[in-house]
Coordinates of C-alpha atoms and ligand atoms in Angstrom, one line a residue:
X1 CA -97.9 231.6 61.3
X2 CA -101.1 229.8 60.2
X3 CA -101.0 226.0 59.9
X4 CA -102.1 223.4 57.3
X5 CA -101.5 225.5 54.2
X6 CA -101.5 223.7 50.9
X7 CA -98.5 224.1 48.5
X8 CA -99.7 225.7 45.3
X9 CA -98.3 226.9 42.0
X10 CA -98.1 230.7 41.5
X11 CA -101.4 230.3 39.7
X12 CA -102.9 228.7 42.8
X13 CA -103.1 225.1 41.7
X14 CA -102.5 222.8 44.7
X15 CA -99.4 220.7 43.9
X16 CA -98.5 217.3 45.1
X17 CA -94.7 217.3 45.5
X18 CA -92.1 219.9 46.4
X19 CA -88.8 218.0 46.4
X20 CA -88.8 215.0 44.1
X21 CA -89.2 215.8 40.4
X22 CA -91.6 213.8 38.2
X23 CA -89.6 211.1 36.4
X24 CA -90.2 208.4 33.8
X25 CA -88.9 205.7 36.1
X26 CA -87.5 205.9 39.7
X27 CA -84.1 206.9 38.3
X28 CA -85.2 209.5 35.7
X29 CA -85.1 211.2 33.3
X30 CA -87.3 214.1 34.4
X31 CA -90.5 214.9 32.7
X32 CA -91.0 218.4 31.3
X33 CA -94.6 218.3 32.5
X34 CA -93.6 218.7 36.1
X35 CA -94.8 222.3 35.9
X36 CA -94.0 223.1 39.5
X37 CA -90.3 222.2 38.9
X38 CA -90.2 224.5 35.9
X39 CA -91.9 227.3 37.7
X40 CA -89.6 226.9 40.8
X41 CA -86.4 227.0 38.7
X42 CA -87.6 229.8 36.4
X43 CA -88.7 232.1 39.2
X44 CA -85.4 231.5 41.1
X45 CA -83.5 232.6 38.0
X46 CA -85.4 235.9 38.0
X47 CA -85.1 236.7 41.7
X48 CA -82.6 239.6 41.4
X49 CA -83.6 243.0 40.1
X50 CA -80.9 245.4 38.9
X51 CA -78.7 246.5 41.8
X52 CA -78.8 250.2 42.5
X53 CA -75.7 251.7 40.8
X54 CA -75.1 253.7 44.0
X55 CA -76.5 253.0 47.5
X56 CA -76.8 249.3 46.7
X57 CA -76.3 248.1 50.3
X58 CA -78.9 249.3 52.6
X59 CA -81.5 248.7 55.3
X60 CA -84.7 250.4 56.2
X61 CA -87.5 250.9 58.7
X62 CA -90.9 252.4 59.0
X63 CA -91.8 255.0 61.7
X64 CA -93.5 258.2 62.5
X65 CA -92.8 261.9 62.2
X66 CA -94.4 264.3 64.6
X67 CA -94.4 268.1 64.3
X68 CA -93.2 269.8 67.5
X69 CA -92.8 273.4 66.5
X70 CA -94.8 275.8 64.5
X71 CA -93.2 276.7 61.1
X72 CA -96.3 277.9 59.4
X73 CA -94.7 281.3 58.8
X74 CA -92.4 279.5 56.3
X75 CA -94.6 276.8 54.8
X76 CA -98.2 276.1 54.0
X77 CA -97.4 272.3 53.7
X78 CA -100.4 270.5 55.3
X79 CA -98.0 268.3 57.3
X80 CA -96.8 271.3 59.2
X81 CA -100.1 273.2 59.6
X82 CA -100.5 272.2 63.3
X83 CA -98.1 271.3 66.1
X84 CA -98.9 267.7 66.9
X85 CA -99.5 266.6 63.3
X86 CA -98.1 263.1 62.6
X87 CA -97.4 261.1 59.5
X88 CA -95.9 257.7 58.7
X89 CA -92.4 257.6 57.3
X90 CA -90.1 255.0 55.7
X91 CA -86.3 255.5 55.9
X92 CA -83.6 253.7 54.0
X93 CA -80.0 254.0 55.1
X94 CA -77.2 252.8 52.9
X95 CA -73.5 252.9 52.0
X96 CA -72.9 254.5 48.6
X97 CA -70.0 253.0 46.6
X98 CA -70.1 249.3 47.6
X99 CA -72.1 246.5 46.1
X100 CA -75.1 244.8 47.7
X101 CA -73.0 242.4 49.7
X102 CA -70.3 244.9 50.7
X103 CA -69.3 245.8 54.3
X104 CA -71.3 248.3 56.3
X105 CA -68.3 249.9 57.8
X106 CA -66.5 251.0 54.7
X107 CA -65.3 254.6 54.5
X108 CA -68.1 256.2 52.5
X109 CA -70.9 258.7 52.9
X110 CA -74.2 257.1 54.1
X111 CA -77.5 257.5 52.4
X112 CA -80.2 258.8 54.6
X113 CA -83.5 258.8 52.6
X114 CA -86.8 259.6 54.2
X115 CA -90.2 259.2 52.6
X116 CA -93.0 261.1 54.4
X117 CA -96.5 259.7 53.5
X118 CA -98.5 263.0 53.7
X119 CA -102.1 263.8 52.8
X120 CA -100.8 265.8 49.8
X121 CA -98.7 262.9 48.4
X122 CA -95.2 261.6 49.2
X123 CA -92.5 264.0 50.3
X124 CA -89.0 262.5 49.9
X125 CA -85.9 263.8 51.4
X126 CA -83.3 261.6 49.8
X127 CA -80.1 262.9 51.5
X128 CA -76.9 261.7 53.1
X129 CA -75.2 261.8 56.5
X130 CA -73.1 264.7 55.2
X131 CA -74.3 268.3 54.6
X132 CA -72.4 268.7 51.3
X133 CA -71.5 266.6 48.2
X134 CA -68.4 265.9 46.1
X135 CA -69.7 267.7 43.0
X136 CA -72.1 270.5 42.2
X137 CA -73.1 269.7 38.7
X138 CA -75.0 266.5 37.7
X139 CA -73.0 266.2 34.5
X140 CA -70.0 265.1 36.6
X141 CA -71.9 262.4 38.5
X142 CA -71.2 259.4 36.3
X143 CA -67.5 260.3 36.2
X144 CA -67.3 260.8 39.9
X145 CA -69.1 257.6 40.7
X146 CA -66.9 255.5 38.3
X147 CA -63.9 256.6 40.5
X148 CA -65.6 255.2 43.6
X149 CA -66.3 251.9 41.9
X150 CA -64.0 249.3 40.4
X151 CA -61.1 249.8 37.9
X152 CA -62.3 248.7 34.4
X153 CA -59.3 246.4 34.0
X154 CA -58.5 244.9 37.4
X155 CA -62.0 245.1 38.8
X156 CA -60.4 246.4 42.0
X157 CA -61.2 249.5 43.9
X158 CA -58.5 252.0 43.1
X159 CA -57.1 254.8 45.3
X160 CA -55.3 256.1 42.1
X161 CA -58.6 256.6 40.3
X162 CA -60.2 258.2 43.3
X163 CA -57.4 260.7 44.2
X164 CA -56.8 261.5 40.5
X165 CA -60.4 262.6 40.3
X166 CA -60.4 264.5 43.6
X167 CA -57.2 266.3 42.7
X168 CA -58.7 267.3 39.3
X169 CA -62.0 268.3 40.8
X170 CA -61.2 270.4 43.9
X171 CA -64.8 271.2 44.6
X172 CA -64.8 267.8 46.2
X173 CA -62.5 269.0 49.0
X174 CA -65.2 269.8 51.6
X175 CA -66.8 266.4 51.3
X176 CA -63.4 264.7 51.1
X177 CA -62.5 266.3 54.5
X178 CA -65.7 265.0 56.0
X179 CA -65.3 261.6 54.4
X180 CA -61.8 261.1 55.8
X181 CA -62.7 262.3 59.2
X182 CA -64.3 259.6 61.5
X183 CA -67.7 260.8 60.2
X184 CA -66.8 258.7 57.1
X185 CA -67.2 255.6 59.3
X186 CA -70.2 256.2 61.5
X187 CA -71.0 253.7 64.3
X188 CA -74.1 252.2 62.6
X189 CA -77.0 254.2 61.2
X190 CA -78.7 255.2 64.5
X191 CA -75.9 257.4 65.7
X192 CA -75.4 259.7 62.7
X193 CA -77.1 262.9 61.5
X194 CA -78.9 263.1 58.2
X195 CA -78.9 266.1 55.9
X196 CA -81.2 267.1 52.9
X197 CA -77.9 268.6 51.7
X198 CA -79.4 270.6 48.8
X199 CA -81.1 273.9 49.2
X200 CA -84.8 273.5 49.0
X201 CA -87.5 276.2 49.4
X202 CA -90.6 276.7 51.5
X203 CA -93.7 278.7 50.5
X204 CA -96.2 280.0 53.0
X205 CA -99.9 280.8 52.6
X206 CA -99.0 284.4 51.6
X207 CA -97.1 282.9 48.7
X208 CA -93.7 284.1 50.2
X209 CA -90.7 281.9 49.6
X210 CA -87.6 281.2 51.7
X211 CA -84.7 279.0 51.0
X212 CA -84.3 276.0 53.3
X213 CA -81.8 273.3 54.3
X214 CA -83.0 270.2 56.2
X215 CA -81.0 268.6 59.1
X216 CA -81.9 265.4 61.0
X217 CA -79.9 265.4 64.3
X218 CA -79.5 262.1 65.9
X219 CA -80.9 261.9 69.4
X220 CA -78.7 258.8 70.1
X221 CA -75.6 261.0 70.2
X222 CA -73.2 261.2 67.3
X223 CA -70.8 258.2 67.4
X224 CA -68.2 257.2 64.9
X225 CA -65.7 254.4 64.5
X226 CA -61.9 254.8 64.1
X227 CA -60.5 253.4 60.9
X228 CA -59.1 250.5 62.9
X229 CA -62.4 249.6 64.5
X230 CA -64.2 249.9 61.1
X231 CA -61.6 247.6 59.5
X232 CA -62.0 245.0 62.2
X233 CA -65.8 245.1 61.8
X234 CA -65.6 244.7 58.0
X235 CA -64.4 241.2 58.5
X236 CA -66.1 240.4 61.8
X237 CA -69.6 241.6 60.9
X238 CA -70.0 243.0 57.4
X239 CA -73.7 243.7 58.2
X240 CA -72.9 245.6 61.4
X241 CA -75.0 248.7 60.7
X242 CA -78.0 246.7 59.5
X243 CA -77.8 244.4 62.5
X244 CA -77.6 247.4 64.9
X245 CA -80.7 249.0 63.4
X246 CA -82.8 245.8 63.2
X247 CA -81.8 244.6 66.7
X248 CA -82.4 248.0 68.4
X249 CA -85.9 248.3 66.8
X250 CA -86.8 244.7 67.6
X251 CA -85.9 245.3 71.3
X252 CA -88.2 248.4 71.4
X253 CA -85.2 250.7 71.5
X254 CA -86.6 253.1 68.8
X255 CA -84.1 255.5 67.3
X256 CA -85.1 259.1 67.0
X257 CA -83.9 262.2 65.1
X258 CA -84.8 265.8 65.5
X259 CA -85.7 267.5 62.2
X260 CA -84.5 271.0 62.0
X261 CA -84.3 273.6 59.2
X262 CA -82.1 276.5 58.3
X263 CA -83.9 279.4 56.6
X264 CA -82.4 282.0 54.3
X265 CA -84.5 284.9 52.8
X266 CA -84.1 286.0 49.3
X267 CA -82.4 289.2 50.5
X268 CA -79.9 287.1 52.5
X269 CA -79.3 284.9 49.5
X270 CA -78.3 287.9 47.4
X271 CA -75.8 289.0 50.0
X272 CA -74.5 285.5 50.9
X273 CA -70.8 285.0 50.5
X274 CA -71.2 281.9 48.5
X275 CA -73.8 280.7 46.0
X276 CA -76.6 279.5 48.3
X277 CA -77.4 276.8 45.8
X278 CA -74.0 275.3 45.8
X279 CA -74.2 271.8 47.4
X280 CA -70.5 271.8 48.2
X281 CA -71.0 274.6 50.7
X282 CA -72.9 274.8 54.0
X283 CA -74.7 277.7 55.6
X284 CA -73.0 278.5 58.9
X285 CA -75.1 277.7 61.9
X286 CA -74.2 281.0 63.6
X287 CA -75.5 283.0 60.6
X288 CA -78.5 280.7 59.9
X289 CA -79.4 279.0 63.2
X290 CA -81.2 275.6 63.3
X291 CA -85.0 275.9 63.8
X292 CA -86.8 273.0 65.4
X293 CA -89.4 271.3 63.3
X294 CA -90.3 267.8 64.7
X295 CA -89.2 264.4 65.8
X296 CA -88.8 261.3 63.7
X297 CA -88.9 257.9 65.4
X298 CA -88.2 254.5 63.6
X299 CA -90.2 251.7 65.2
X300 CA -91.0 249.0 62.7
X301 CA -88.7 246.8 60.6
X302 CA -90.5 245.8 57.4
X303 CA -91.9 242.3 57.4
X304 CA -90.1 241.6 54.2
X305 CA -86.8 243.1 53.1
X306 CA -87.2 242.8 49.4
X307 CA -90.8 244.1 49.3
X308 CA -90.1 247.3 51.1
X309 CA -86.4 248.0 51.3
X310 CA -85.1 246.7 47.9
X311 CA -88.1 248.1 46.1
X312 CA -88.1 251.4 47.9
X313 CA -87.9 254.3 45.4
X314 CA -87.0 257.7 46.7
X315 CA -86.9 260.8 44.5
X316 CA -86.0 264.4 45.2
X317 CA -88.7 265.3 42.8
X318 CA -91.3 264.2 45.3
X319 CA -92.1 267.4 47.0
X320 CA -95.4 268.6 48.4
X321 CA -97.4 271.8 48.3
X322 CA -95.6 274.3 50.5
X323 CA -92.1 272.8 49.9
X324 CA -90.3 273.6 46.7
X325 CA -87.1 273.0 44.8
X326 CA -84.3 275.5 44.1
X327 CA -81.8 276.3 41.3
X328 CA -79.3 273.9 43.0
X329 CA -77.8 272.2 39.9
X330 CA -77.2 268.9 41.4
X331 CA -80.8 268.8 42.8
X332 CA -82.1 269.7 39.3
X333 CA -80.1 266.7 37.9
X334 CA -81.4 264.3 40.6
X335 CA -85.0 265.3 39.7
X336 CA -84.4 263.5 36.4
X337 CA -82.0 260.8 37.5
X338 CA -83.9 259.2 40.4
X339 CA -87.3 258.5 38.8
X340 CA -85.4 257.4 35.7
X341 CA -83.4 254.8 37.8
X342 CA -86.7 253.5 39.3
X343 CA -88.3 253.1 35.9
X344 CA -85.3 251.0 34.9
X345 CA -85.0 249.0 38.1
X346 CA -88.6 248.5 39.1
X347 CA -90.6 249.4 36.0
X348 CA -92.8 252.3 35.0
X349 CA -95.5 251.5 37.6
X350 CA -93.0 251.6 40.6
X351 CA -95.3 254.0 42.5
X352 CA -97.9 251.2 42.7
X353 CA -95.5 249.1 44.9
X354 CA -96.9 249.3 48.4
X355 CA -93.8 251.0 50.0
X356 CA -93.9 253.7 47.3
X357 CA -97.6 254.1 47.1
X358 CA -98.9 257.4 48.4
X359 CA -101.7 257.4 51.1
X360 CA -103.9 259.8 49.2
X361 CA -105.8 258.9 46.0
X362 CA -103.9 259.0 42.7
X363 CA -105.9 260.4 39.8
X364 CA -104.6 260.9 36.3
X365 CA -104.8 259.5 32.8
X366 CA -101.6 257.4 32.8
X367 CA -102.3 253.8 32.1
X368 CA -100.8 250.4 31.2
X369 CA -97.1 249.5 31.3
X370 CA -95.4 246.6 32.9
X371 CA -96.7 245.3 36.2
X372 CA -99.8 247.5 36.4
X373 CA -101.5 246.1 39.5
X374 CA -103.8 248.8 40.8
X375 CA -106.7 248.3 38.5
X376 CA -105.3 250.6 35.8
X377 CA -108.0 253.2 36.3
X378 CA -110.7 250.5 35.7
X379 CA -113.3 251.8 33.2
X380 CA -112.5 255.5 33.6
X381 CA -111.3 257.5 30.6
X382 CA -107.6 257.3 29.7
X383 CA -107.5 260.6 28.0
X384 CA -108.0 264.3 28.8
X385 CA -110.1 266.4 28.3
X386 CA -113.1 264.1 28.4
X387 CA -116.8 264.4 29.2
X388 CA -116.8 261.6 31.9
X389 CA -114.5 262.0 34.8
X390 CA -114.1 264.8 37.2
X391 CA -110.3 265.1 37.5
X392 CA -109.4 268.7 37.5
X393 CA -106.0 270.3 37.7
X394 CA -106.2 272.7 40.7
X395 CA -104.4 276.0 40.2
X396 CA -103.8 276.5 43.9
X397 CA -101.0 273.9 43.7
X398 CA -99.1 275.9 41.1
X399 CA -95.5 276.6 42.3
X400 CA -94.4 280.2 42.7
X401 CA -92.7 281.4 39.5
X402 CA -89.0 280.9 39.6
X403 CA -87.7 283.4 37.0
X404 CA -86.3 285.6 39.7
X405 CA -84.6 282.6 41.4
X406 CA -82.8 281.7 38.1
X407 CA -81.5 285.3 38.0
X408 CA -80.2 284.9 41.5
X409 CA -78.5 281.6 40.6
X410 CA -76.9 283.2 37.5
X411 CA -75.6 286.1 39.6
X412 CA -74.1 283.7 42.1
X413 CA -72.6 281.6 39.4
X414 CA -70.5 284.5 38.5
X415 CA -69.6 285.1 42.1
X416 CA -65.8 285.3 42.7
X417 CA -66.2 283.0 45.7
X418 CA -67.6 280.2 43.6
X419 CA -64.2 278.7 43.2
X420 CA -63.4 279.0 46.9
X421 CA -63.1 275.3 47.6
X422 CA -60.9 275.9 50.6
X423 CA -62.4 278.2 53.3
X424 CA -65.2 275.8 54.6
X425 CA -63.0 272.7 54.7
X426 CA -60.4 274.8 56.5
X427 CA -62.9 275.9 59.1
X428 CA -64.0 272.3 59.6
X429 CA -60.4 271.2 60.1
X430 CA -59.2 274.1 62.3
X431 CA -62.3 275.2 64.2
X432 CA -64.7 272.3 64.4
X433 CA -62.6 269.1 64.7
X434 CA -61.0 268.2 68.0
X435 CA -57.3 267.3 68.2
X436 CA -58.2 263.6 68.0
X437 CA -60.5 264.1 65.0
X438 CA -57.7 266.1 63.2
X439 CA -55.2 263.4 64.0
X440 CA -57.5 260.6 62.7
X441 CA -58.5 262.6 59.6
X442 CA -54.8 263.1 58.8
X443 CA -54.0 259.5 59.2
X444 CA -57.0 258.3 57.2
X445 CA -55.9 260.6 54.3
X446 CA -52.3 259.3 54.5
X447 CA -53.5 255.7 54.6
X448 CA -55.7 256.2 51.5
X449 CA -53.2 258.3 49.5
X450 CA -50.5 255.7 50.1
X451 CA -52.5 253.5 47.8
X452 CA -51.9 255.8 44.8
X453 CA -49.7 253.9 42.3
X454 CA -48.6 253.9 38.7
X455 CA -46.7 256.3 36.4
X456 CA -48.8 259.3 37.3
X457 CA -48.7 258.8 41.1
X458 CA -46.4 261.7 41.9
X459 CA -48.3 264.1 39.7
X460 CA -51.6 263.1 41.4
X461 CA -50.1 263.4 44.9
X462 CA -48.6 266.8 44.3
X463 CA -51.8 268.1 42.8
X464 CA -53.9 266.9 45.8
X465 CA -51.3 268.2 48.3
X466 CA -51.6 271.7 46.7
X467 CA -55.3 271.6 47.3
X468 CA -54.8 270.5 50.9
X469 CA -52.2 273.2 51.3
X470 CA -54.9 275.8 50.4
X471 CA -57.2 274.2 53.0
X472 CA -54.6 274.2 55.8
X473 CA -50.8 274.5 55.5
X474 CA -50.1 272.2 58.3
X475 CA -52.5 269.6 57.0
X476 CA -50.6 269.5 53.7
X477 CA -47.2 269.4 55.4
X478 CA -48.3 266.6 57.7
X479 CA -49.7 264.6 54.8
X480 CA -46.5 265.0 52.7
X481 CA -44.5 263.9 55.8
X482 CA -46.7 260.9 56.2
X483 CA -46.4 259.9 52.6
X484 CA -42.7 260.6 52.7
X485 CA -42.8 262.8 49.6
X486 CA -41.1 266.1 48.9
X487 CA -43.5 268.8 48.3
X488 CA -42.7 272.5 47.4
X489 CA -45.2 274.6 49.2
X490 CA -46.1 277.8 47.4
X491 CA -48.5 280.5 48.6
Ligands
LIG501 P1 -70.8 274.9 63.9 O1 -69.7 274.8 64.9 O2 -72.0 275.7 64.2 O3 -71.3 273.4 63.4 C1 -70.3 272.4 63.1 C2 -71.1 271.3 62.6 O4 -70.1 270.3 62.2 C3 -72.0 270.5 63.6 O5 -73.2 270.3 62.9 C4 -71.3 269.2 63.8 O6 -72.3 268.2 63.9 C5 -70.6 269.0 62.5 N1 -69.3 268.3 62.6 C6 -68.5 268.1 63.6 N2 -67.4 267.3 63.3 C7 -67.6 267.0 62.0 C8 -66.9 266.3 61.0 N3 -65.8 265.7 61.3 N4 -67.5 266.2 59.8 C9 -68.6 266.8 59.5 N5 -69.3 267.5 60.3 C10 -68.8 267.6 61.6 O7 -70.1 275.4 62.6 P2 -70.5 276.1 61.2 O8 -72.0 276.0 61.0 O9 -69.9 277.5 61.2 O10 -69.7 275.2 60.1 C11 -68.3 275.0 60.3 C12 -68.0 273.8 59.5 O11 -68.7 272.7 60.1 C13 -68.5 273.8 58.1 O12 -67.5 274.4 57.2 C14 -68.8 272.4 57.8 O13 -67.6 271.8 57.3 C15 -69.1 271.8 59.1 N6 -70.6 271.5 59.2 C16 -71.5 272.5 59.1 C17 -72.8 272.3 59.0 C18 -73.8 273.4 58.8 O14 -74.9 273.1 58.3 N7 -73.4 274.6 59.1 C19 -73.3 270.9 59.1 C20 -72.3 269.9 59.3 C21 -71.0 270.2 59.3 P3 -72.9 267.8 65.4 O15 -73.7 268.9 65.8 O16 -73.7 266.6 65.1 O17 -71.7 267.4 66.2

């Protein structure tokens, strides 16, 4: 740090005193004309910006992404046009339901949001450490999130609210099974996978489209905590995951993930057993094998947490040429909700904040608004068309028409398997989990459901047990036993 710096006001006026306020006599009162005192107190009062409603507690790092495999047959995205291409990334990890000061080892999905700074603008993959989500329609999002937050009367977290909602919204089952497995308490952020979760698309230079899912596989090895370990850490080190990331990177132990994709053609989408745009379902790896894309390494902790992590703004609407959206309803809702949240938290010019600023030139006729700090287009025209600037909309960036895709989505909406909330969680429980994972999942569910209370508790428990029964009979029987409740199993 450089020495001999003069204290100044925010306006740059060197100031003579930083601790003792200006007074009439030695004992006071204080004079209003101590402008540095006023500025210091007033700025302090305004230090907090609105906390994110979800994903409030997080940590982040910069790094690099390097393309290791040729996927040009699927995408014309510039980033992927050559093996060896590299770009800078910023990643923010987070818990979801807790407040900014909550513990890192709470049972919760983890946010896994990646911003790729590409030549064609920012590409954001704002995903989680789970391949699926609790709901498939954005209209349900505020209701669902309320059940993960605090009871409106007691201001306490409520198992009753949570299981009431889960039991009335069985499409949550797949995510619930993952959440209550030990994957719901990952051992820090380095040792977990990330998933784009939604179905996206890729478009190649022949204007052919495929549907795509993104997976970041941790190269640190997947490691989770048991409920007991996670609970101990909540008290011992509430910032466990943040500390783990910061310390590893500071020691030069840079975490890495392999980015892989699953690809589905339109023909495969039409025949797929489930709606391929349903975010509560996965595409089986055996049917849609993972294809290598590249390696992401995180190697730089931001110099200032607030500047880069607190002000980071990810949005699924940030896609680049060669990568597209899909009819996935939750994705469509997030295209609106994320930029809207940023405009509220950070102001309409949030893309001018350095961590959000693209590396390529920004050219348009949008001007003014709070905190405009990039020169505001200087003296160039703020209207279009005009006779002065040379900003042209280039038709080559037009996204492939999606009428057909909507038809596909409609067809699959009417698919009889759309209400099959049970097969995939059942596969996970029976075929993927080890005996220990099954035992821990069962105990974690019992422990959480034991917290259901109040006059409707039996009704909620019975309803949820029926859903678990459809996932796996023994699972429901074992939960009922653990909760010491009678449950009539009916096929
Ligand atoms: P696979 O056996 O090919 O893959 C199973 C996947 O499950 C692996 O990616 C594994 O991650 C992951 N996994 C293991 N334990 C858990 C857990 N407790 N919670 C969440 N994920 C876990 O199977 P399929 O592709 O046929 O899918 C079977 C089931 O696996 C699905 O119903 C789904 O629940 C789950 N799954 C599937 C994914 C997919 O995209 N197909 C992705 C993640 C989960 P890892 O390789 O890191 O050990």
